[in-house]
Amino acid sequence: MPVSGLPPYDDANIFARILRGEIPAKTVFEDEWALAFHDIAPQAPVHVLIIPRGKYCSFADFTAQGSEAEIGGFFRAVGAVARQMGLEAPGYRILANMGEHGGQEVPHFHVHLFGGRSLGRMVPAG
Ligand code: 5GP
């Protein structure tokens, strides 16, 4: 059941296809809850996307409909990916775009992990 006012999950979205192994991705981490792979158009020296295995359109959908185990397992995986990538000491940023104003393009919930340089201000002007 989709969250009220949001579209239903689209099985043809690009991250669903990556999860099914239909198109390749440069995987850096996977476990029971999450898959992490390099963004195809990196915006920092490290730019990794972490996605839950479940069919959730967005952060709103995931946090409303996901089980405690899925939510806990997913966010532990985000931390594990950052650790594995050697980003804890220098630091990093995580970001999730949600909906139109958030600039979300792919309708499968994902967290961006950025690192490898000083990342400047939180929200760009404009
Ligand atoms: P959004 O704007 O939805 O938060 O971010 C979607 C991200 O997915 C973008 O940073 C974009 O570069 C990335 N992306 C789109 N298509 C692909 C793809 O086929 N493979 C990978 N690895 N990343 C993709």
JSON list of C-alpha atoms in Angstrom, two decimals, residues 1-3 7-13 15-17 19-20 22 32-33 51-67 70 74 104 107-110:
[
{"chain": "A", "resi": 1, "resn": "MET", "atom": "CA", "xyz": [0.00, 0.00, 0.00]},
{"chain": "A", "resi": 2, "resn": "PRO", "atom": "CA", "xyz": [1.62, 3.29, -1.09]},
{"chain": "A", "resi": 3, "resn": "VAL", "atom": "CA", "xyz": [1.85, 6.26, 1.27]},
{"chain": "A", "resi": 7, "resn": "PRO", "atom": "CA", "xyz": [2.69, 7.09, -6.52]},
{"chain": "A", "resi": 8, "resn": "PRO", "atom": "CA", "xyz": [2.91, 3.29, -6.19]},
{"chain": "A", "resi": 9, "resn": "TYR", "atom": "CA", "xyz": [6.28, 1.56, -6.51]},
{"chain": "A", "resi": 10, "resn": "ASP", "atom": "CA", "xyz": [7.44, 1.18, -10.12]},
{"chain": "A", "resi": 11, "resn": "ASP", "atom": "CA", "xyz": [9.15, -2.18, -10.68]},
{"chain": "A", "resi": 12, "resn": "ALA", "atom": "CA", "xyz": [10.81, -0.83, -13.84]},
{"chain": "A", "resi": 13, "resn": "ASN", "atom": "CA", "xyz": [12.85, 1.86, -12.06]},
{"chain": "A", "resi": 15, "resn": "PHE", "atom": "CA", "xyz": [17.50, 0.70, -9.04]},
{"chain": "A", "resi": 16, "resn": "ALA", "atom": "CA", "xyz": [14.94, -2.13, -9.08]},
{"chain": "A", "resi": 17, "resn": "ARG", "atom": "CA", "xyz": [16.67, -3.36, -12.23]},
{"chain": "A", "resi": 19, "resn": "LEU", "atom": "CA", "xyz": [18.71, -5.10, -7.55]},
{"chain": "A", "resi": 20, "resn": "ARG", "atom": "CA", "xyz": [17.46, -7.81, -9.92]},
{"chain": "A", "resi": 22, "resn": "GLU", "atom": "CA", "xyz": [19.35, -6.84, -14.98]},
{"chain": "A", "resi": 32, "resn": "GLU", "atom": "CA", "xyz": [20.52, -8.84, 3.79]},
{"chain": "A", "resi": 33, "resn": "TRP", "atom": "CA", "xyz": [19.10, -5.30, 3.93]},
{"chain": "A", "resi": 51, "resn": "ILE", "atom": "CA", "xyz": [19.46, 1.29, -1.35]},
{"chain": "A", "resi": 52, "resn": "PRO", "atom": "CA", "xyz": [17.25, -1.02, 0.68]},
{"chain": "A", "resi": 53, "resn": "ARG", "atom": "CA", "xyz": [16.35, -4.37, -0.88]},
{"chain": "A", "resi": 54, "resn": "GLY", "atom": "CA", "xyz": [12.64, -3.76, -0.24]},
{"chain": "A", "resi": 55, "resn": "LYS", "atom": "CA", "xyz": [10.34, -1.96, -2.67]},
{"chain": "A", "resi": 56, "resn": "TYR", "atom": "CA", "xyz": [10.11, 1.56, -1.23]},
{"chain": "A", "resi": 57, "resn": "CYS", "atom": "CA", "xyz": [9.65, 4.61, -3.46]},
{"chain": "A", "resi": 58, "resn": "SER", "atom": "CA", "xyz": [11.16, 7.18, -1.16]},
{"chain": "A", "resi": 59, "resn": "PHE", "atom": "CA", "xyz": [12.31, 8.07, 2.34]},
{"chain": "A", "resi": 60, "resn": "ALA", "atom": "CA", "xyz": [8.68, 8.87, 3.17]},
{"chain": "A", "resi": 61, "resn": "ASP", "atom": "CA", "xyz": [7.52, 5.45, 2.00]},
{"chain": "A", "resi": 62, "resn": "PHE", "atom": "CA", "xyz": [10.40, 3.60, 3.70]},
{"chain": "A", "resi": 63, "resn": "THR", "atom": "CA", "xyz": [9.97, 5.25, 7.09]},
{"chain": "A", "resi": 64, "resn": "ALA", "atom": "CA", "xyz": [6.17, 4.84, 6.98]},
{"chain": "A", "resi": 65, "resn": "GLN", "atom": "CA", "xyz": [6.00, 1.26, 5.68]},
{"chain": "A", "resi": 66, "resn": "GLY", "atom": "CA", "xyz": [9.35, -0.36, 6.41]},
{"chain": "A", "resi": 67, "resn": "SER", "atom": "CA", "xyz": [9.68, -2.80, 9.30]},
{"chain": "A", "resi": 70, "resn": "GLU", "atom": "CA", "xyz": [14.45, -3.19, 7.50]},
{"chain": "A", "resi": 74, "resn": "PHE", "atom": "CA", "xyz": [19.42, -0.40, 6.26]},
{"chain": "A", "resi": 104, "resn": "GLN", "atom": "CA", "xyz": [14.48, 12.88, -6.34]},
{"chain": "A", "resi": 107, "resn": "PRO", "atom": "CA", "xyz": [11.80, 6.34, -7.37]},
{"chain": "A", "resi": 108, "resn": "HIS", "atom": "CA", "xyz": [13.47, 3.70, -5.21]},
{"chain": "A", "resi": 109, "resn": "PHE", "atom": "CA", "xyz": [14.58, 5.07, -1.82]},
{"chain": "A", "resi": 110, "resn": "HIS", "atom": "CA", "xyz": [18.32, 5.69, -1.71]}
]
